Tab-separated table of C-alpha atoms and ligand atoms in Angstrom:
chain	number	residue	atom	x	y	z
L	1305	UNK	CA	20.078	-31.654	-15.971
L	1306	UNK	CA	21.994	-28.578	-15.208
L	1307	UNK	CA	20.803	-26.081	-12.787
L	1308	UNK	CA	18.737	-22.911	-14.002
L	1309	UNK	CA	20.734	-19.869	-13.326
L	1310	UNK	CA	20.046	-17.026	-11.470
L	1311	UNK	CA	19.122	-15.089	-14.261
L	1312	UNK	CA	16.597	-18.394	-15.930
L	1313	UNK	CA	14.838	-18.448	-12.125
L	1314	UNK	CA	13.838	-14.405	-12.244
L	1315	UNK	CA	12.719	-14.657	-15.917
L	1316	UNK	CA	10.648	-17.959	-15.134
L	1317	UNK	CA	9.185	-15.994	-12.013
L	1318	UNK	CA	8.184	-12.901	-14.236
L	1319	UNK	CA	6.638	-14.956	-17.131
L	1320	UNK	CA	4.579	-17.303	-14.685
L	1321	UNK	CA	3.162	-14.400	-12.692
L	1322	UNK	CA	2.119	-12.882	-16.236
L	1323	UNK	CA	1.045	-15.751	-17.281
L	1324	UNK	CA	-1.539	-16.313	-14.517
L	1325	UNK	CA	-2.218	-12.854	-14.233
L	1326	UNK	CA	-3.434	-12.952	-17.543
L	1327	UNK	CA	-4.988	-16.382	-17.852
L	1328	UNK	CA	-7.691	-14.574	-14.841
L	1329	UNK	CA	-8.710	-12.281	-16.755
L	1330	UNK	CA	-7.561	-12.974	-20.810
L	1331	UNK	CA	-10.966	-11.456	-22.346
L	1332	UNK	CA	-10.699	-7.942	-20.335
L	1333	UNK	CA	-7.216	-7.488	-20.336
L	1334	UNK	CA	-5.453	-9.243	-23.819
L	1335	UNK	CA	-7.316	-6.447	-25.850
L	1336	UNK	CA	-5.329	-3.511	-24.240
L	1337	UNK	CA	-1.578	-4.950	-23.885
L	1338	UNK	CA	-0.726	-3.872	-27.169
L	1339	UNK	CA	-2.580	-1.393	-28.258
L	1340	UNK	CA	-2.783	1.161	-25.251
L	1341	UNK	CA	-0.785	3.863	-25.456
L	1342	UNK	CA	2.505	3.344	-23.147
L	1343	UNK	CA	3.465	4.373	-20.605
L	1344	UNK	CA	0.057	3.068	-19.127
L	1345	UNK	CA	-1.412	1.440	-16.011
L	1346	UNK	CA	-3.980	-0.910	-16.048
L	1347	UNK	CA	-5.945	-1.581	-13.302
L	1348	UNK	CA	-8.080	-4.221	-12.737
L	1349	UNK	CA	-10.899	-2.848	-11.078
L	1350	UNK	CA	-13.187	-6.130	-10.664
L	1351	UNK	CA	-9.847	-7.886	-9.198
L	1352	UNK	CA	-9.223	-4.901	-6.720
L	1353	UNK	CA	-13.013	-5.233	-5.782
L	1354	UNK	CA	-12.525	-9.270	-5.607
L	1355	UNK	CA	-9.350	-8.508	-3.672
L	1356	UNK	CA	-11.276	-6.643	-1.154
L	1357	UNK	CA	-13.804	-8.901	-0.449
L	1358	UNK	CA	-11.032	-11.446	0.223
L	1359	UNK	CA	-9.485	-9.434	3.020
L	1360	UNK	CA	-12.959	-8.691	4.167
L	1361	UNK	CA	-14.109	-12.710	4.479
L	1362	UNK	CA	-10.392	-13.113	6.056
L	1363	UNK	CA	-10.469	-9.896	8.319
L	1364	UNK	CA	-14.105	-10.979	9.641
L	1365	UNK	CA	-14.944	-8.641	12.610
L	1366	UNK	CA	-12.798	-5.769	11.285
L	1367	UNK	CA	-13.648	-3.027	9.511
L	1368	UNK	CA	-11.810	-2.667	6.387
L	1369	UNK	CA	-10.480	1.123	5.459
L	1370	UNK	CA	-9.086	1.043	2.045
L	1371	UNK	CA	-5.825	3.558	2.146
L	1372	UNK	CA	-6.578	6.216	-0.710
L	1373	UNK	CA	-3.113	6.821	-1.055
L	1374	UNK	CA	-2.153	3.670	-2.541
L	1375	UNK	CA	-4.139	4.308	-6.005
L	1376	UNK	CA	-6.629	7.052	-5.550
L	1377	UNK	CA	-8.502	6.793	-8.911
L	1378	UNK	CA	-11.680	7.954	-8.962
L	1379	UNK	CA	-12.856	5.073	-11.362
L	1380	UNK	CA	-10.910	2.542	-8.304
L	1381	UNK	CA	-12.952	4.431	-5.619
L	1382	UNK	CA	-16.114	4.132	-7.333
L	1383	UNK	CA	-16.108	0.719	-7.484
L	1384	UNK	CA	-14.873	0.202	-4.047
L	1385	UNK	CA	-17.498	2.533	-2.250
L	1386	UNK	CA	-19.991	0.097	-4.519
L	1387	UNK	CA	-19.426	-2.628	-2.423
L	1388	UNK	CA	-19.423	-0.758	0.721
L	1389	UNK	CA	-15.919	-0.284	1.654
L	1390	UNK	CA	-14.784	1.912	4.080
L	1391	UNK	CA	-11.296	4.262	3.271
L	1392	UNK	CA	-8.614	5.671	4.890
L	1393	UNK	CA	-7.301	9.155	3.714
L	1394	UNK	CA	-5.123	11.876	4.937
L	1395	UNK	CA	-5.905	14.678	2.779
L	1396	UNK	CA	-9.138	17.456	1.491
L	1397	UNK	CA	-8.001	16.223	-2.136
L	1398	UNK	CA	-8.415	12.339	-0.808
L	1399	UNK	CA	-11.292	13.122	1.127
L	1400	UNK	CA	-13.397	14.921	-1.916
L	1401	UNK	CA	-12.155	11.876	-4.094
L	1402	UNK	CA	-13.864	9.350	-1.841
L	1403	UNK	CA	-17.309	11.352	-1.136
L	1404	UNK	CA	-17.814	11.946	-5.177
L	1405	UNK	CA	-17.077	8.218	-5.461
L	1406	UNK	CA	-19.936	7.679	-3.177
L	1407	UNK	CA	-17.759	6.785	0.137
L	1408	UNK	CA	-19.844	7.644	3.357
L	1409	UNK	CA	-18.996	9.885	6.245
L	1410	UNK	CA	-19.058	7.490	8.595
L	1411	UNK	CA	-16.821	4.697	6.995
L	1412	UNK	CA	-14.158	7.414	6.559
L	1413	UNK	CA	-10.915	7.444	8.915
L	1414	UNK	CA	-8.088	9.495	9.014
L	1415	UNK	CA	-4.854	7.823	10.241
L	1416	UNK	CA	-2.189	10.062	9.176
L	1417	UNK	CA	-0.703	11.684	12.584
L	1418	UNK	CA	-0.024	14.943	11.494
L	1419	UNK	CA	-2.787	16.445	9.413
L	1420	UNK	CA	-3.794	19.888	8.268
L	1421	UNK	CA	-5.997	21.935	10.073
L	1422	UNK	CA	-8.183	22.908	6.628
L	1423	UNK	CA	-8.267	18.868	6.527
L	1424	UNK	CA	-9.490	18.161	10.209
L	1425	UNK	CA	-12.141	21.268	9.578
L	1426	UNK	CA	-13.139	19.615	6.357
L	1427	UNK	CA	-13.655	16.294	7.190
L	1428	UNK	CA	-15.374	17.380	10.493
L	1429	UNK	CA	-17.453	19.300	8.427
L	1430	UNK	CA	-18.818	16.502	6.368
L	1431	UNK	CA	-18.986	13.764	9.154
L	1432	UNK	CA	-15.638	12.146	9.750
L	1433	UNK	CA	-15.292	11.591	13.859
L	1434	UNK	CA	-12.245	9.890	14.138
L	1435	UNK	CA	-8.241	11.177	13.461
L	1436	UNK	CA	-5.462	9.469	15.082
L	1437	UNK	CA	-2.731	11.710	17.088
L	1438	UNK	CA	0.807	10.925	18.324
L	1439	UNK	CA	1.385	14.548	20.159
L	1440	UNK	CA	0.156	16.978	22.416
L	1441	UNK	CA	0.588	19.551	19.404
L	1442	UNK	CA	-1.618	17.437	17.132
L	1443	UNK	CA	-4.157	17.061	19.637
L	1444	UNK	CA	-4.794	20.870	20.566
L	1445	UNK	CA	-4.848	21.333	16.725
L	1446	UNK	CA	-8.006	18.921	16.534
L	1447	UNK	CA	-9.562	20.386	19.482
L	1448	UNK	CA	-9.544	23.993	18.278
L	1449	UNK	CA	-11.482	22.628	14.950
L	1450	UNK	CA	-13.682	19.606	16.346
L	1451	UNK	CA	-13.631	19.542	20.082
L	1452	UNK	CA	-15.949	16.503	20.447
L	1453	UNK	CA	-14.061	14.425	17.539
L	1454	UNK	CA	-12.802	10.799	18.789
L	1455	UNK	CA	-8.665	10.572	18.472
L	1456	UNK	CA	-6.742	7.336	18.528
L	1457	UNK	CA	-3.173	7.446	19.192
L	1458	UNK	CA	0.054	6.092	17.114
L	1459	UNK	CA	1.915	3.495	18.438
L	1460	UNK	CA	5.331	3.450	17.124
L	1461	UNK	CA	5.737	-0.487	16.273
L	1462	UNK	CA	8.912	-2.257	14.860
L	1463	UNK	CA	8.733	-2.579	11.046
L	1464	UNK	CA	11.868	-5.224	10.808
L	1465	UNK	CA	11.815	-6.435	7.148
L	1466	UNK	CA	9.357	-4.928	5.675
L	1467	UNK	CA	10.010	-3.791	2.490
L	1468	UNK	CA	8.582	0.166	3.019
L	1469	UNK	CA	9.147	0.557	6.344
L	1470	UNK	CA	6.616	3.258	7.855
L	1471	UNK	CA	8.118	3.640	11.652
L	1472	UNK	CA	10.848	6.600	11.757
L	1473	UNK	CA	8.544	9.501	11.043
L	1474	UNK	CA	5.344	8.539	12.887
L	1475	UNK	CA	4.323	6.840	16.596
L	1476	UNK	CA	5.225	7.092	20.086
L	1477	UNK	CA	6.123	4.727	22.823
L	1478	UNK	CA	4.099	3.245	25.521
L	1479	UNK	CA	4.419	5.622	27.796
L	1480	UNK	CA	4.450	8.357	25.394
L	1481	UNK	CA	1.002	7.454	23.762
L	1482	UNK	CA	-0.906	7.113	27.333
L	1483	UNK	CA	0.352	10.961	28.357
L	1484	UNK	CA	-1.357	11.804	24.597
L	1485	UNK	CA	-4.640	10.124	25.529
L	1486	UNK	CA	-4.721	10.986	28.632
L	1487	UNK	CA	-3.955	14.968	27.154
L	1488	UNK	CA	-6.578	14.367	24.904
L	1489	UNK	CA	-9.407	13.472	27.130
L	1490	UNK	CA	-8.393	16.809	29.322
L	1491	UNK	CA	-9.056	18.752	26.562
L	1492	UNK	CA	-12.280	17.232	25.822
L	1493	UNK	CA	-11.941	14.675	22.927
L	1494	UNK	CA	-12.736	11.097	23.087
L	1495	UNK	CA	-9.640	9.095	23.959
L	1496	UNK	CA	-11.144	6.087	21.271
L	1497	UNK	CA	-7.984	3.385	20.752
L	1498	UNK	CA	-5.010	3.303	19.103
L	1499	UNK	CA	-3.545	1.872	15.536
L	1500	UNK	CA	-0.037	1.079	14.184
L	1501	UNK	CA	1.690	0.109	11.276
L	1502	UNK	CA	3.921	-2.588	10.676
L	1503	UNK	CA	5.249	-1.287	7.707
L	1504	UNK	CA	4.243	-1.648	3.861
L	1505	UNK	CA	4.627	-4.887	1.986
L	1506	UNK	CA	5.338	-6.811	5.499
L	1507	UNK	CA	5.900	-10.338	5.006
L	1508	UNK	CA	7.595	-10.500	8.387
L	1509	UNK	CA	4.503	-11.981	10.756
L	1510	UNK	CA	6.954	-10.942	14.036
L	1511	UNK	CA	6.017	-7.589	13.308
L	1512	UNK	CA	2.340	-8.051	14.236
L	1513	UNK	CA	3.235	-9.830	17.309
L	1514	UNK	CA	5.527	-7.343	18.242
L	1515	UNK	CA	2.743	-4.719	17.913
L	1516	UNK	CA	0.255	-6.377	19.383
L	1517	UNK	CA	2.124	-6.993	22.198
L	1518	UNK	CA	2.520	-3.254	22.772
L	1519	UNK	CA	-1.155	-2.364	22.026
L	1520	UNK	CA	-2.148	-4.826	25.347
L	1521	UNK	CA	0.413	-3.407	27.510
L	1522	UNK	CA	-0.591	0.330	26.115
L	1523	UNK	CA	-4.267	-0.575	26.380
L	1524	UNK	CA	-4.049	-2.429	29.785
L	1525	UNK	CA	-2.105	0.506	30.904
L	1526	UNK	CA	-4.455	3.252	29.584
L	1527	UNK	CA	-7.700	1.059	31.897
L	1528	UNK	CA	-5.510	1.877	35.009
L	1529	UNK	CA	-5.836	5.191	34.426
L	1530	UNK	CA	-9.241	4.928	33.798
L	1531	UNK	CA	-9.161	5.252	30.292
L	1532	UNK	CA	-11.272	3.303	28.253
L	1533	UNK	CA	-10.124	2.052	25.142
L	1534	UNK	CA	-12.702	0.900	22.528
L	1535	UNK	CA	-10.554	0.585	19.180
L	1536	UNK	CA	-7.588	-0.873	17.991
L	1537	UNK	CA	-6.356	-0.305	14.177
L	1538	UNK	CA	-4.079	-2.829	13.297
L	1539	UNK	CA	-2.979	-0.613	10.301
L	1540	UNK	CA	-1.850	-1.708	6.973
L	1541	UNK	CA	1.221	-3.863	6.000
L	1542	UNK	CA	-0.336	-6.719	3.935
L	1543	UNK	CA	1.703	-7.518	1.292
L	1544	UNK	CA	1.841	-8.931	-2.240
L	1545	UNK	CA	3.571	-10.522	-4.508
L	1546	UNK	CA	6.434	-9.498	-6.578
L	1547	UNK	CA	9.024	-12.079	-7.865
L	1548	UNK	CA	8.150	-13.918	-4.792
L	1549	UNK	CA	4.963	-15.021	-3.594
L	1550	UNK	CA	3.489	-13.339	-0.068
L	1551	UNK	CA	1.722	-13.994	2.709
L	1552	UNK	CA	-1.871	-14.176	2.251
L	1553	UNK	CA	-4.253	-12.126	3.703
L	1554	UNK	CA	-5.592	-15.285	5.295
L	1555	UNK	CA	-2.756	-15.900	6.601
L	1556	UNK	CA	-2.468	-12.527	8.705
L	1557	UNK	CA	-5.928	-12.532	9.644
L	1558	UNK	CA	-5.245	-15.784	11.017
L	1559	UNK	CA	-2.388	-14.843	12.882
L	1560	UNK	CA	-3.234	-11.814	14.120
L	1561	UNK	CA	-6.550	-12.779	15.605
L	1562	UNK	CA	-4.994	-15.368	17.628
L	1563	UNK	CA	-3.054	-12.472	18.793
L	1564	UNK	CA	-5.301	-10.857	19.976
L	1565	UNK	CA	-7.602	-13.458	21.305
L	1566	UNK	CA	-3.738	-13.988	23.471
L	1567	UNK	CA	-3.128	-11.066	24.362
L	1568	UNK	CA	-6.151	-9.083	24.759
L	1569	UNK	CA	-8.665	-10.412	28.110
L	1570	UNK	CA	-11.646	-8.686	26.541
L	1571	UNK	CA	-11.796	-8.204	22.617
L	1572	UNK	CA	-11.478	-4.355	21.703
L	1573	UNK	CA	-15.348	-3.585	20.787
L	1574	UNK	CA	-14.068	-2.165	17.202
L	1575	UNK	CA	-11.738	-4.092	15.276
L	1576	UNK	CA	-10.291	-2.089	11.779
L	1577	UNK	CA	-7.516	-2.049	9.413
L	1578	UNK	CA	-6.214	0.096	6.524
L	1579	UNK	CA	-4.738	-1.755	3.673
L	1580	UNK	CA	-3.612	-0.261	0.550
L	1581	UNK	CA	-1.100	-2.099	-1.069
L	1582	UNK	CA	-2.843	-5.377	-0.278
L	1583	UNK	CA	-6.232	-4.199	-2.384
L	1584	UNK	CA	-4.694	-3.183	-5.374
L	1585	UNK	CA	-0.802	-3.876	-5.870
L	1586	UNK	CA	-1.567	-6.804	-7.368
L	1587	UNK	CA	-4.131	-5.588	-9.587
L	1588	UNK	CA	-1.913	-3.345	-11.844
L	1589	UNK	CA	0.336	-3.797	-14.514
L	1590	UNK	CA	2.167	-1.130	-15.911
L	1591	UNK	CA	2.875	-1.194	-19.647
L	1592	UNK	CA	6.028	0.133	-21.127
L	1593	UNK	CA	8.014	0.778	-24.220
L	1594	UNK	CA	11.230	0.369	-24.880
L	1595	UNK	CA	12.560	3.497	-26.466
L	1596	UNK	CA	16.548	3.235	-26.213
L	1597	UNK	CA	19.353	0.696	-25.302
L	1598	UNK	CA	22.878	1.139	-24.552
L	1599	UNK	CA	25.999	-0.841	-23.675
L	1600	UNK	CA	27.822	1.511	-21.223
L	1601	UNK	CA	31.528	0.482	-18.717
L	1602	UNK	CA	30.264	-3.357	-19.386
L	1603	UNK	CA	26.816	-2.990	-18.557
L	1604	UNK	CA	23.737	-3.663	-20.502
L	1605	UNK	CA	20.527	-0.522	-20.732
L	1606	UNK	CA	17.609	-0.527	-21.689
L	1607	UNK	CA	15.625	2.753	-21.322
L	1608	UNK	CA	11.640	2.748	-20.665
L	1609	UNK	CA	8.841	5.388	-21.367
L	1610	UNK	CA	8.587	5.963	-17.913
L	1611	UNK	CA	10.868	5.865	-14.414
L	1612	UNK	CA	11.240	6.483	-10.756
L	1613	UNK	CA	10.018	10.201	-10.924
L	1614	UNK	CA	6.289	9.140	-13.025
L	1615	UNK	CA	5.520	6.323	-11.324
L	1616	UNK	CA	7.808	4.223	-10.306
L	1617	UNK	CA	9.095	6.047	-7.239
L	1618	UNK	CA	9.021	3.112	-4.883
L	1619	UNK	CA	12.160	1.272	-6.818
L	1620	UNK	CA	14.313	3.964	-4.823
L	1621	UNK	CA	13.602	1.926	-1.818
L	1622	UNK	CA	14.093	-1.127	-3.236
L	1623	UNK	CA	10.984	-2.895	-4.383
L	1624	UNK	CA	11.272	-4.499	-7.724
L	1625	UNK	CA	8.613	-5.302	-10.098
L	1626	UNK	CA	8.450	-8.605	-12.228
L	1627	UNK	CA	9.963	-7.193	-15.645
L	1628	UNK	CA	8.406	-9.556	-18.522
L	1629	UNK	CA	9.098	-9.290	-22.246
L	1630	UNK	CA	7.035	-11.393	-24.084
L	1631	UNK	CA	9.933	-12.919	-26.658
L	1632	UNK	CA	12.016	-15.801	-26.508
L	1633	UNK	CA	15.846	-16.110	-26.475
L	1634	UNK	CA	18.797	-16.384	-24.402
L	1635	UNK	CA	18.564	-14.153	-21.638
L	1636	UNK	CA	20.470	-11.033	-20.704
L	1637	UNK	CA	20.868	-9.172	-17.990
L	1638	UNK	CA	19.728	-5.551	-18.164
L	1639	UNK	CA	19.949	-2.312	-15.912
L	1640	UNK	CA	16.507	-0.673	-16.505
L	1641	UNK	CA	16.624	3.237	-16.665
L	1642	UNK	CA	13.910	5.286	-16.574
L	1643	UNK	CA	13.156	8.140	-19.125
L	1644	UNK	CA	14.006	11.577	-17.802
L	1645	UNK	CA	17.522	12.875	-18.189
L	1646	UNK	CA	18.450	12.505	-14.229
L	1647	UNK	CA	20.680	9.512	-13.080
L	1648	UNK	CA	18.787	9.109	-10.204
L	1649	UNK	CA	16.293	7.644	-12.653
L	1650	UNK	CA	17.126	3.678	-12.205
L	1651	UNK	CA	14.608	1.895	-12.130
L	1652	UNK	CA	16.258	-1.748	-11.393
L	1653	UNK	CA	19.610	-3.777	-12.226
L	1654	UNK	CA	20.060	-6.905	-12.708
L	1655	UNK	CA	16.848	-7.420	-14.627
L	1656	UNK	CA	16.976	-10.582	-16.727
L	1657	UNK	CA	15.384	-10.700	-20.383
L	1658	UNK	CA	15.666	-12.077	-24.126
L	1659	UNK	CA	17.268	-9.257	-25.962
L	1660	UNK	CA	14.619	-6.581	-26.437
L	1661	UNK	CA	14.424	-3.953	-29.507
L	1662	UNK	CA	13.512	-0.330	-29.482
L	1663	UNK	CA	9.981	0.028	-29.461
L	1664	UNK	CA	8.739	-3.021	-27.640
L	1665	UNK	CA	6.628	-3.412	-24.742
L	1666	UNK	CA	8.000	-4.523	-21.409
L	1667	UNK	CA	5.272	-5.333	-18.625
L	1668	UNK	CA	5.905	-4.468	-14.659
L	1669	UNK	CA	3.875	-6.506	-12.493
L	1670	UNK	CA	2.229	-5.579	-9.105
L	1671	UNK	CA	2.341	-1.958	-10.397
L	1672	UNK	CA	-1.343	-1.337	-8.687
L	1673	UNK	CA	-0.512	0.662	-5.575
L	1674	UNK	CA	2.370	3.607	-4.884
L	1675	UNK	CA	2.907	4.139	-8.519
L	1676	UNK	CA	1.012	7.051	-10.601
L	1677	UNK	CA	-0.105	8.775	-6.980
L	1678	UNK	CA	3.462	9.543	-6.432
L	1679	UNK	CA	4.311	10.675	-10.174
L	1680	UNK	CA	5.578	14.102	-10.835
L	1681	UNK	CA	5.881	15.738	-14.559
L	1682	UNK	CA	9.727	16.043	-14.059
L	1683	UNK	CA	11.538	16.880	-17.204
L	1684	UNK	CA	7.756	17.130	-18.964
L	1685	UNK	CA	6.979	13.123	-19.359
L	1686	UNK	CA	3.566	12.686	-17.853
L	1687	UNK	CA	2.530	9.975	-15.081
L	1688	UNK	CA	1.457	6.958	-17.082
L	1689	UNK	CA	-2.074	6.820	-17.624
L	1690	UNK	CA	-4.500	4.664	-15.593
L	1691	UNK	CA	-6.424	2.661	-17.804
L	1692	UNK	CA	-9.143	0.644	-16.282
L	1693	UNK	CA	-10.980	-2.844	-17.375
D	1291	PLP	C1	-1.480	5.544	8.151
D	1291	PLP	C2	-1.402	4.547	7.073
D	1291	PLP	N1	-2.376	3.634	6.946
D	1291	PLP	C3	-2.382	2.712	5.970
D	1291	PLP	C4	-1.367	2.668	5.030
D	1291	PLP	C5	-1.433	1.631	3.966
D	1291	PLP	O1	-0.402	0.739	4.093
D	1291	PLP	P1	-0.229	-0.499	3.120
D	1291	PLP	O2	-0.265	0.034	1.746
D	1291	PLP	O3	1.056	-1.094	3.506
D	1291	PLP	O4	-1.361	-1.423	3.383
D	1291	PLP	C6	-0.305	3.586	5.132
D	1291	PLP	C7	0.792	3.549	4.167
D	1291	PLP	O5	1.624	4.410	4.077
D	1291	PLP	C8	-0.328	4.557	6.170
D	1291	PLP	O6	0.640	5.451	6.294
């Protein structure tokens, strides 16, 4: 039997995962795949809510901080804050978001570095105690709004491999992050732990052990100078699947508590982590039409209802969503453009399908997280709407 080609192995990869996707849930979802109005994202809400109490059984002994700014609908957040779940966020906008979906003050974190001050006044205002730092500058900022809040510092951690790496813009060294804490306690803040990230969509388990590594040596380092450490917030970073499958959040957990059992002598008294993309990535599939196709210098295009600039931002950096037509036929391969008039608007090549027509529907899988919170309204074409079931 011959060999399937490159092109046979992506298609099979797409149509299994939709398959499966929608064998879970056939009676919620079958209803709305062609009959909502494209562009559209669906979101599973009861799988983002089952997919949080899977990290939560994995991640036992951690607190689990959704990140808002994965998929900050209100609907989402509802049913998150339902079943108690704690959330990350970084701005007022976030922040209101969570407390009208019923989120409580003290399961709210703030992890970005570099806030605001009309954030840090807001979210003292209401209850949040805890903001993580990684500069002097950052620190007298929090001190001039809440001088008693608790601060825990940014490591900066390698993010080799990971798909969205997080690392350039954000975290300091060793040394670095004990001069912050140690800043921060002269100024009268509680010097509480630290947190890092390994990067989004992080299939790469070296990362954690890298950063682990770090956070003893920082934390062991930080004791010497008689700063006590309570926290450590091992960030975000789980990933999901796309054409391939990913680790599972078992999997980390597993790993990274052997980690720390390693290389940690006394277990940090508060365990946490952030994840966005590993509540809700997998819980989304976008829904698209077809609404032009070319043949341009040899290649193949097909051009969708929506693109990089309403929604589908993160295929700039190179992640690509399982593309799945539901017809049969030889396949082709296809460069997939997006719909505003810009270039820049490619949204993947190398896509194998059958031969689509104008007007069909093409579904992108793991669409849940980083999609419509980064769309604009470039060139007048509207995020795709989130449609929930
Ligand atoms: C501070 C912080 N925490 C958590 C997250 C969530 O990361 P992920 O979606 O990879 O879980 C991010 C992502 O950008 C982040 O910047």
């Amino acid at each position: 039997m011959a060999r399937p080609s490159v092109g046979e192995l992506q298609f099979a990869k797409a149509k299994a995962y939709f398959k499966e996707f929608l064998e879970k849930r056939r009676e919620r979802l079958e209803p709305l795949l062609y009959t909502v109005e494209t562009p559209a994202l669906l979101i599973d809400l009861k799988g983002a809510v089952d997919k949080y109490e899977q990290v939560r059984k994995a991640f036992e002994g951690f607190k689990v901080f959704y990140a808002v700014k994965a998929n900050d609908d209100e609907r989402l957040l509802r049913a998150l804050a339902r079943v108690g779940a704690g959330f990350e966020v970084a701005s007022c906008e976030e922040l209101a978001r969570v407390l009208a979906a019923g989120g409580r003050p003290e399961l709210i974190i703030s992890s970005n570095p570099v806030k605001r001050p009309e954030f840090i006044d807001y979210a003292s205002s209401v209850g949040v105690e805890a903001f993580a730092v990684d500069s002097f500058a950052e620190v007298d900022k929090i001190r001039a709004v809440a001088p008693r809040a608790k601060v825990y510092v940014r490591l900066a951690v390698p993010n080799e491999g990971s798909e969205w790496p997080l690392s350039r813009k954000f975290g300091l060294s060793v040394e670095k992050a004990l001069e912050v804490l140690e800043y921060a306690g002269q100024k009268g803040l509680i010097p509480y732990g630290l947190t890092f990230h390994v990067g989004s969509q992080c299939n790469n388990l070296q990362n954690w052990f890298n950063a682990v590594k770090l956070s003893a040596r920082l934390w062991e380092e930080a004791r010497r100078k008689g700063i006590k450490l309570y926290m450590l917030n091992a960030g975000g970073g789980l990933p999901v699947r796309y054409y391939n499958e990913a680790l599972r959040p078992e999997d980390v957990a597993y790993y990274l508590k052997g980690l720390l059992r390693k290389y940690f002598p006394v277990t940090p008294s508060e365990l946490q982590i952030e994840p966005g993309r590993g509540i809700v990535g997998d819980q989304g599939v976008m829904v698209l039409s077809v609404i032009g196709k070319a043949e341009r210098e040899g290649e193949r295009w097909l051009y969708l209802d929506a693109g990089v600039f309403n929604g589908l931002a993160e295929a700039l950096g190179g992640i690509r969503y399982p593309a799945y037509l539901d017809k049969e036929g030889p396949l082709k391969e296809w460069v997939l453009g997006g719909v505003s008039c810009d270039s820049m608007d490619l949204i993947a090549k190398g896509v194998y399908l059958p031969e689509p027509e104008v007007g069909d529907r093409l579904f992108l899988l793991s669409t849940g997280a980083y999609t419509t919170v980064y769309a604009s309204r470039f060139n007048g074409f509207p995020p795709p709407k989130v449609v929930t079931f």
